[in-house]
XYZ file of C-alpha atoms in Angstrom:
586
model
C -20.284 -21.848 -4.484
C -17.960 -24.462 -3.069
C -15.323 -22.183 -1.370
C -13.837 -22.252 2.179
C -16.818 -20.172 3.572
C -19.652 -22.279 2.145
C -19.485 -26.160 1.789
C -22.382 -28.201 0.201
C -22.859 -31.794 0.692
C -21.387 -33.878 -2.069
C -23.592 -35.910 -4.346
C -22.318 -39.215 -3.095
C -23.287 -38.373 0.424
C -26.762 -39.827 0.768
C -29.199 -39.335 3.650
C -32.906 -38.812 4.388
C -34.959 -36.937 1.802
C -36.240 -34.457 4.330
C -32.663 -33.371 4.975
C -31.631 -32.817 1.357
C -32.513 -29.278 1.166
C -30.212 -28.138 4.134
C -27.104 -26.031 3.255
C -24.557 -25.673 5.949
C -22.753 -22.381 5.769
C -19.527 -21.598 7.894
C -19.011 -18.094 9.070
C -16.007 -16.007 9.883
C -16.976 -15.673 13.504
C -17.062 -19.398 14.234
C -20.781 -20.222 13.912
C -22.483 -22.382 11.335
C -25.830 -21.484 9.698
C -28.176 -24.231 8.542
C -30.175 -22.721 5.534
C -33.234 -24.424 4.168
C -33.153 -23.957 0.274
C -36.689 -25.070 -0.092
C -38.208 -22.644 2.371
C -35.644 -19.962 1.563
C -35.013 -19.189 5.190
C -32.587 -19.842 7.948
C -33.461 -22.968 9.746
C -31.014 -23.042 12.769
C -27.581 -21.915 14.008
C -24.825 -23.882 15.496
C -22.934 -22.030 18.247
C -20.351 -22.756 20.879
C -18.091 -25.026 18.737
C -15.442 -22.713 17.343
C -13.655 -19.515 18.535
C -12.384 -18.537 15.102
C -13.201 -18.588 11.345
C -14.827 -21.830 10.001
C -12.761 -23.139 7.091
C -14.713 -26.137 5.953
C -17.904 -28.051 6.764
C -18.811 -31.617 5.559
C -22.036 -33.684 5.957
C -21.803 -37.192 7.128
C -23.705 -39.980 5.540
C -25.838 -40.037 8.523
C -27.708 -36.700 7.691
C -27.961 -35.534 11.314
C -24.140 -35.410 11.687
C -21.979 -32.635 10.485
C -18.224 -32.128 10.795
C -16.435 -28.763 10.810
C -12.932 -27.267 11.184
C -11.576 -23.921 12.054
C -8.523 -21.667 12.526
C -8.728 -22.545 16.244
C -7.055 -25.864 15.360
C -10.049 -27.937 16.386
C -12.536 -30.384 14.583
C -16.121 -30.374 15.811
C -18.759 -33.127 15.324
C -22.328 -31.624 15.509
C -25.658 -33.082 16.032
C -27.886 -30.945 13.647
C -31.126 -31.991 15.266
C -30.137 -30.734 18.737
C -27.815 -28.047 17.357
C -25.238 -28.976 19.878
C -21.617 -30.173 19.837
C -21.354 -33.870 19.797
C -17.520 -34.137 20.129
C -14.631 -31.771 19.753
C -10.951 -32.573 19.583
C -7.663 -30.905 18.481
C -6.913 -31.597 14.838
C -3.532 -30.041 14.277
C -0.919 -27.702 15.761
C -2.016 -25.026 13.391
C -5.292 -24.069 11.701
C -7.259 -26.977 10.100
C -8.316 -25.946 6.581
C -10.061 -28.881 4.939
C -12.031 -32.059 5.730
C -13.196 -35.171 3.855
C -15.140 -38.206 4.969
C -14.351 -41.698 3.690
C -16.852 -43.528 1.626
C -17.932 -45.896 4.389
C -18.255 -43.045 6.806
C -15.899 -44.506 9.380
C -12.889 -42.402 8.715
C -12.158 -38.628 8.392
C -9.418 -36.901 6.585
C -8.240 -33.555 7.933
C -5.571 -31.184 6.628
C -3.768 -28.151 7.560
C -0.461 -28.614 5.841
C -0.012 -32.176 6.931
C -2.758 -34.598 6.197
C -4.154 -36.936 9.137
C -6.618 -39.865 8.829
C -8.780 -40.124 11.794
C -10.775 -43.059 13.166
C -14.213 -41.479 13.937
C -15.048 -44.035 16.678
C -11.926 -43.412 18.814
C -10.989 -40.046 17.465
C -7.526 -41.199 17.087
C -4.952 -40.659 14.163
C -5.014 -43.793 11.939
C -2.390 -42.535 9.403
C -0.073 -39.516 8.846
C 0.772 -38.043 5.454
C 3.382 -35.521 4.479
C 0.927 -33.067 2.917
C 1.894 -29.707 1.204
C 4.238 -26.737 1.984
C 1.127 -24.506 2.142
C -2.390 -24.824 3.443
C -4.456 -27.592 1.812
C -7.602 -26.258 0.052
C -9.091 -29.490 -1.262
C -9.421 -33.123 -0.213
C -11.485 -35.915 -1.855
C -11.343 -39.640 -2.266
C -10.835 -40.951 -5.848
C -11.829 -44.620 -5.286
C -14.369 -46.544 -3.276
C -12.815 -49.987 -3.575
C -9.154 -51.157 -3.589
C -7.481 -52.034 -6.757
C -6.064 -55.246 -5.286
C -9.220 -57.380 -4.697
C -7.435 -60.433 -3.406
C -7.212 -59.121 0.159
C -10.303 -58.523 2.351
C -11.394 -54.792 2.371
C -11.640 -53.160 5.685
C -13.234 -49.909 4.229
C -10.126 -47.837 3.958
C -6.973 -49.682 3.165
C -6.028 -49.688 -0.491
C -8.025 -46.444 -1.290
C -6.574 -43.336 -3.168
C -7.392 -39.777 -2.260
C -6.454 -36.477 -3.864
C -5.228 -33.217 -2.220
C -4.609 -29.604 -3.495
C -3.120 -26.579 -1.758
C -3.006 -22.867 -2.302
C -0.129 -21.492 -4.327
C 0.812 -25.105 -5.294
C 0.577 -26.169 -8.969
C 0.746 -29.829 -8.243
C -2.270 -31.964 -7.160
C -1.015 -34.995 -5.122
C -2.523 -38.485 -4.991
C -1.975 -40.501 -1.778
C -2.419 -44.238 -1.200
C -3.679 -45.665 2.152
C -1.419 -48.827 2.963
C -1.946 -51.355 5.547
C 1.345 -50.535 7.176
C 2.709 -47.010 8.286
C 5.771 -46.907 6.121
C 4.669 -44.946 3.035
C 3.756 -41.276 3.918
C 4.654 -39.557 0.493
C 2.409 -39.075 -2.483
C 2.319 -41.858 -5.099
C 1.596 -39.561 -8.039
C 0.874 -35.920 -8.886
C -1.015 -33.861 -11.544
C 0.590 -30.622 -12.796
C -1.424 -27.566 -13.883
C -0.629 -24.086 -15.047
C -1.633 -22.125 -12.041
C -3.052 -22.466 -8.508
C -6.154 -24.773 -8.416
C -9.196 -22.902 -7.388
C -11.902 -25.549 -7.916
C -11.521 -29.387 -8.205
C -14.055 -32.036 -9.152
C -13.661 -35.704 -10.206
C -15.572 -38.901 -11.016
C -14.946 -41.691 -8.435
C -13.644 -44.924 -9.814
C -15.938 -47.724 -8.603
C -14.223 -50.589 -10.444
C -10.492 -51.473 -10.972
C -10.310 -50.731 -14.715
C -12.281 -47.425 -14.596
C -10.129 -44.456 -15.054
C -10.525 -41.425 -12.729
C -11.615 -38.205 -14.529
C -10.418 -35.054 -12.907
C -11.447 -31.452 -13.735
C -9.291 -28.678 -12.225
C -10.107 -25.100 -12.643
C -7.024 -22.793 -12.169
C -6.630 -19.125 -11.134
C -5.743 -18.109 -14.687
C -9.199 -19.187 -15.868
C -8.321 -22.387 -17.603
C -9.806 -25.791 -17.233
C -7.553 -28.855 -17.178
C -9.027 -32.352 -17.748
C -7.200 -35.456 -16.667
C -7.966 -39.034 -17.215
C -5.953 -41.673 -15.538
C -6.171 -45.229 -14.087
C -4.768 -45.183 -10.531
C -2.579 -48.405 -10.464
C 0.333 -47.542 -8.143
C 3.399 -45.429 -8.103
C 4.174 -42.790 -10.804
C 7.394 -40.876 -10.553
C 6.828 -37.960 -13.058
C 3.960 -35.491 -12.735
C 1.056 -36.171 -15.152
C -0.004 -33.552 -17.530
C -3.479 -32.793 -18.611
C -5.202 -34.576 -21.364
C -7.156 -31.463 -22.478
C -7.194 -27.802 -21.736
C -10.414 -25.839 -22.143
C -10.574 -22.106 -22.549
C -13.372 -19.518 -23.317
C -12.863 -16.433 -25.229
C -15.135 -13.657 -26.754
C -15.402 -13.276 -30.606
C -13.574 -10.358 -32.236
C -16.039 -7.634 -32.640
C -15.966 -5.015 -35.482
C -14.404 -2.298 -33.221
C -11.925 -4.685 -31.271
C -10.722 -7.636 -33.414
C -8.818 -9.181 -30.608
C -10.754 -11.861 -28.805
C -10.570 -11.515 -24.942
C -10.415 -14.538 -22.557
C -13.309 -15.297 -20.271
C -12.421 -16.906 -16.913
C -13.819 -20.153 -16.061
C -15.030 -20.102 -12.426
C -15.979 -23.747 -11.755
C -16.625 -27.036 -13.520
C -18.498 -30.100 -12.317
C -19.048 -33.564 -13.884
C -22.611 -34.613 -14.659
C -24.158 -37.940 -13.465
C -23.366 -39.565 -16.785
C -19.721 -38.739 -16.440
C -19.588 -37.866 -20.104
C -20.698 -34.274 -19.869
C -19.489 -31.243 -17.941
C -21.122 -28.156 -16.416
C -19.039 -24.990 -16.849
C -19.452 -21.926 -14.826
C -17.882 -18.872 -16.441
C -18.107 -15.070 -16.818
C -18.766 -12.696 -13.900
C -18.939 -13.926 -10.316
C -21.941 -11.643 -9.764
C -23.782 -13.006 -12.696
C -22.241 -16.270 -13.738
C -23.293 -18.340 -16.822
C -23.812 -22.050 -16.355
C -23.455 -24.278 -19.636
C -23.427 -28.013 -20.145
C -20.736 -29.162 -22.604
C -19.969 -32.722 -23.749
C -16.486 -34.052 -23.097
C -14.124 -34.643 -26.020
C -10.586 -35.332 -24.717
C -9.188 -36.264 -28.163
C -8.232 -32.670 -28.679
C -5.539 -31.420 -26.413
C -6.722 -27.852 -26.438
C -10.269 -26.524 -26.842
C -11.266 -22.859 -27.110
C -14.974 -22.195 -26.772
C -16.131 -18.878 -28.328
C -18.886 -17.206 -26.340
C -20.256 -13.676 -26.581
C -20.411 -12.865 -23.007
C -21.207 -9.213 -23.420
C -24.642 -9.771 -24.966
C -25.523 -12.293 -22.226
C -24.186 -10.207 -19.334
C -25.519 -6.807 -20.573
C -27.155 -5.411 -17.381
C -30.363 -3.657 -18.018
C -29.724 -0.177 -16.625
C -33.009 1.421 -17.550
C -34.045 5.027 -17.001
C -35.086 3.889 -13.515
C -31.505 4.467 -12.173
C -31.080 7.878 -13.803
C -34.622 9.270 -13.200
C -34.720 12.393 -11.266
C -37.600 12.944 -9.281
C -38.631 16.717 -8.862
C -40.495 17.540 -5.705
C -44.014 18.961 -6.020
C -44.222 22.369 -4.261
C -47.580 23.920 -3.483
C -48.491 27.268 -2.083
C -48.260 26.101 1.581
C -44.595 25.105 1.222
C -41.942 27.447 2.350
C -38.789 27.371 0.211
C -35.564 28.366 1.951
C -32.872 29.750 -0.432
C -29.107 29.692 0.535
C -27.634 33.105 1.124
C -24.715 34.783 3.009
C -24.263 33.793 6.672
C -26.628 35.595 8.948
C -29.164 36.356 6.265
C -32.623 35.114 7.366
C -34.978 37.270 5.476
C -37.954 35.453 4.218
C -38.188 34.892 0.432
C -40.691 37.154 -1.243
C -43.286 35.636 -3.506
C -42.254 37.730 -6.388
C -38.882 36.036 -6.302
C -40.611 32.769 -6.769
C -42.677 34.205 -9.599
C -39.447 35.439 -11.293
C -37.843 32.128 -10.739
C -40.781 30.394 -12.533
C -40.714 32.916 -15.169
C -36.958 32.476 -15.653
C -37.291 28.766 -16.072
C -39.761 29.343 -18.883
C -37.730 32.044 -20.542
C -38.143 32.354 -24.181
C -35.083 32.393 -26.509
C -35.472 36.109 -27.267
C -35.413 37.237 -23.683
C -32.245 38.195 -21.845
C -31.226 36.463 -18.495
C -31.437 38.316 -15.252
C -28.199 39.695 -13.883
C -26.619 38.667 -10.549
C -27.439 41.924 -8.961
C -31.168 41.666 -9.874
C -31.142 38.154 -8.261
C -29.279 39.475 -5.223
C -32.028 42.133 -5.083
C -34.755 39.549 -5.261
C -33.091 37.871 -2.121
C -33.185 41.322 -0.354
C -29.359 41.370 -0.081
C -27.884 44.918 0.038
C -25.194 44.918 -2.696
C -23.614 48.074 -1.383
C -22.908 46.292 2.020
C -20.830 43.573 0.159
C -18.377 46.082 -1.313
C -15.636 47.188 0.891
C -14.319 50.769 1.308
C -11.442 51.682 -0.938
C -11.925 48.733 -3.145
C -9.233 46.696 -1.497
C -9.899 42.796 -1.482
C -10.620 41.528 1.968
C -10.069 38.007 3.370
C -13.567 36.810 2.388
C -13.082 37.988 -1.210
C -9.563 36.373 -1.207
C -10.979 33.014 -0.336
C -13.661 33.424 -3.139
C -11.110 34.552 -5.570
C -8.799 31.683 -4.873
C -11.633 29.136 -5.327
C -12.655 30.677 -8.546
C -9.093 30.891 -9.830
C -8.471 27.121 -8.930
C -11.697 26.024 -10.580
C -11.210 28.133 -13.792
C -7.411 27.755 -13.731
C -7.151 31.529 -14.154
C -3.463 32.508 -13.805
C -4.273 36.234 -13.337
C -6.548 35.667 -10.370
C -4.081 33.122 -8.764
C -1.174 35.444 -9.158
C -3.202 38.258 -7.508
C -4.060 36.047 -4.520
C -0.949 33.877 -4.007
C 1.566 36.741 -4.262
C 0.298 38.195 -0.964
C 2.992 38.682 1.529
C 1.070 39.350 4.672
C 0.922 36.352 7.002
C -2.581 37.257 8.488
C -4.237 37.465 5.058
C -2.628 34.064 4.053
C -3.820 32.383 7.274
C -7.343 33.793 7.129
C -7.707 32.933 3.492
C -6.741 29.353 4.046
C -8.975 29.107 7.121
C -12.003 30.378 5.103
C -11.606 28.399 1.934
C -13.883 25.256 1.419
C -12.476 21.772 2.094
C -12.781 20.601 -1.512
C -10.256 23.270 -2.624
C -7.547 22.176 -0.406
C -6.025 19.372 -2.801
C -6.275 21.703 -5.927
C -4.451 24.493 -3.998
C -1.705 22.013 -3.037
C -1.291 20.997 -6.712
C -1.153 24.594 -7.683
C 1.411 25.394 -4.949
C 3.492 22.417 -6.020
C 3.588 23.569 -9.662
C 4.639 27.065 -8.481
C 7.395 25.783 -6.256
C 9.251 24.388 -9.162
C 9.458 27.889 -10.801
C 11.116 31.147 -9.781
C 12.962 31.053 -6.340
C 11.197 34.284 -5.274
C 7.761 32.689 -6.108
C 8.761 29.509 -4.280
C 9.512 31.635 -1.077
C 6.022 33.092 -1.179
C 4.362 29.655 -1.839
C 6.027 28.095 1.298
C 4.010 30.495 3.465
C 0.798 29.071 1.874
C 2.020 25.481 2.369
C 2.572 26.122 6.034
C -0.839 27.478 6.516
C -2.526 24.783 4.510
C -0.719 21.882 6.456
C -1.252 23.781 9.871
C -5.008 24.430 9.412
C -6.068 21.368 7.265
C -3.917 18.611 8.663
C -6.897 16.729 10.046
C -8.717 16.742 6.651
C -5.587 15.599 4.794
C -5.071 12.806 7.227
C -8.443 11.297 6.407
C -7.780 11.113 2.588
C -7.065 7.439 1.540
C -5.164 8.600 -1.477
C -2.907 11.235 0.311
C 0.435 9.750 -0.643
C -0.145 9.837 -4.451
C -1.676 13.330 -4.084
C 1.361 14.792 -2.255
C 4.014 12.523 -3.978
C 5.355 15.295 -6.255
C 5.479 17.868 -3.345
C 7.374 15.383 -1.007
C 9.941 14.567 -3.711
C 10.444 18.261 -4.497
C 10.947 19.149 -0.909
C 13.243 16.199 -0.294
C 15.472 17.041 -3.291
C 15.763 20.624 -2.023
C 16.659 19.518 1.469
C 19.410 17.201 0.168
C 21.226 20.227 -1.309
C 21.015 22.225 1.853
C 24.257 20.815 3.341
C 26.250 21.420 0.112
C 24.921 24.980 -0.154
C 25.737 25.692 3.482
C 29.393 24.540 2.849
C 29.601 26.793 -0.306
C 28.159 29.619 1.648
C 30.821 29.238 4.276
C 33.642 29.230 1.761
C 32.315 32.221 -0.126
C 31.943 34.010 3.287
C 35.611 33.405 4.090
C 36.614 34.647 0.618
C 34.533 37.735 0.734
C 35.877 38.466 4.242
C 39.488 38.015 3.046
C 38.853 40.262 -0.060
C 37.336 43.019 2.209
C 40.258 42.776 4.779
C 42.892 43.201 2.015
C 41.117 46.266 0.653
C 41.013 47.730 4.017
C 44.743 47.209 4.542
C 45.523 48.916 1.212
C 43.508 52.003 2.192
C 45.563 52.533 5.527
C 48.202 55.254 5.240
C 51.880 54.217 4.761
C 53.823 53.780 7.963
C 57.206 55.615 8.342
C 59.796 52.872 7.566
C 62.934 54.921 8.875
C 64.914 52.833 11.221
C 65.257 54.178 14.806
C 68.644 52.411 15.439
C 71.322 51.836 12.874
C 74.443 49.851 13.700
C 77.597 49.866 11.612
C 80.588 47.535 12.120
C 84.038 49.045 10.939
C 87.608 47.969 11.595
C 88.881 51.250 13.270
C 88.973 51.432 17.011
C 87.774 55.075 17.118
C 84.762 54.369 15.077
C 84.091 51.359 17.164
C 84.329 53.442 20.413
C 82.092 56.138 18.989
C 79.546 53.582 17.926
C 79.536 52.073 21.415
C 79.078 55.462 22.978
C 76.006 56.031 20.710
C 74.867 52.535 21.846
C 75.446 53.505 25.448
C 73.079 56.423 25.053
C 70.331 54.517 23.570
C 70.712 51.130 25.266
C 68.446 52.034 28.199
C 65.592 53.051 25.850
C 65.689 50.618 22.948
C 67.395 47.585 24.275
C 64.257 45.544 24.292
C 63.583 46.289 20.689
C 66.989 45.091 19.661
C 67.198 41.847 21.635
C 67.089 39.775 18.578
C 69.764 41.734 16.758
C 71.950 41.404 19.671
C 71.584 37.583 19.687
C 72.453 37.516 16.054
C 75.613 39.609 16.502
C 76.717 38.283 19.817
C 80.274 37.606 18.715
C 80.726 40.984 17.236
C 79.598 42.579 20.647
C 82.062 40.518 22.572
C 84.916 41.772 20.347
C 83.810 45.480 20.735
C 83.575 45.056 24.615
C 87.094 43.741 24.797
C 88.374 46.838 22.997
C 86.235 49.009 25.173
C 87.462 47.398 28.456
C 91.112 47.971 27.363
C 90.981 51.668 26.265
C 88.022 53.294 27.833
C 87.748 54.845 31.362
C 84.245 52.985 32.129
C 84.144 51.247 35.585
C 83.106 47.523 35.969
C 79.683 48.368 37.340
C 78.863 50.354 34.321
C 80.011 47.473 32.142
C 77.736 45.162 33.988
C 74.790 47.486 33.519
C 75.496 47.746 29.792
C 75.514 43.986 29.598
């Protein structure tokens, strides 16, 4: 597998024959494992180079040299014979995700998001390239010789290389110039989805086209064939798309696509190795290239090939052999430690071999065989206790018996509810919550009883509920129900307040009507006539009552102020009252 965790030496990277069987594997902790494929064992381990995950390893043409890059932003050159770091330098300001060594072995391409070309002798940057917006996942040279053969070749100038990035549907081709002006890609290949595996045939002569095989995340294989001869503005589309599908069976007539996992060109460059199917059990097939057709669909019956042999070995149940020396422990009620009698075992064996005509033993007989006193289990008065409530609740939840559940859940006593919830088994908590949620949506009286059970369940079994990975979907309906009811609480409170005011006013009005009628006769009557005698008589009457009721008639006096002044003038002229008495009257 040629992924970011495991990189194998490319076929063009030659070396000593004794080293051809070594596979370099980068790990997530920063070490590199050297595995011998011939011996089938770990040969050595390279430590001390990286502090973080190893993203890519590449063999050098010199088989004793290995390059690796990591999330710690560094590139390390290893000596695989001594298993020590030969050189280490900072490759980028962020994590370095991909490496590629030039055909002559003197240059190294590294990429995070931007691409850099390093001189391996001086460990300095030779060229910068723009790169991609996301992390680069593949880097490889496409030519070994420059297309312009008039100029002398220095080993790197004039070569093309290819790069691909994650979440990027364009594969870019870059050209290494003699000057530092051009930093952008000269051409690009477009595919239908993110490329997951890229392989190509290297162009060795000028007129030879580069063949490119790109496997996308959607399971399709795109084949390109193009002669690299300079700048191309528009993205190039694939010459051929290869897909694999299953044949339509009798039961299901719709063919199903089979994802292609990887593809690699053979040595003759005319055939292709396809890897498809399941990642745990992939199928490798060699197909010949035919790019004359733009779309090829290969029909393969993957189900027959991938049918796993699940024999009876998986489902075989081994029964233990029990002899006379073995002591068998049978589960009973807590505190019951009586040894099992031998007749019980005899009955058990006899029961297993029961004939069709015989009747099965009752539960009471079985309890008798276990020496359990049945009379002790029964409670006086026949009232159900907390233990029996818990048992009844579990039975009702398992059998979905409404009668049993109503008998248990309609309990009003807080102690019985708490003890029942505390003694019920853990596996019945979620079914109980589902039943309570269903009953909360019904009658309001029933809902008020269910809230007590909910409170006890959340109080006593909170630690168990917090360990469930699927707690949110399990309690989703209950949460929505409670939230919808809480939302209406404010409106109901306002309505309750208004109704309370109305009821209070109605009650007050009824109370007022029930009070006895008050005597409405006036205590003081004032009459205004034109005759002086009547006026004097009225004034005398006013004199008698003025000291007692003057405060009550202040308002009337203010309203008839002018009339009083006229009466006073008449009294001052004709009556025998002295000035002090007049002032007292005023």
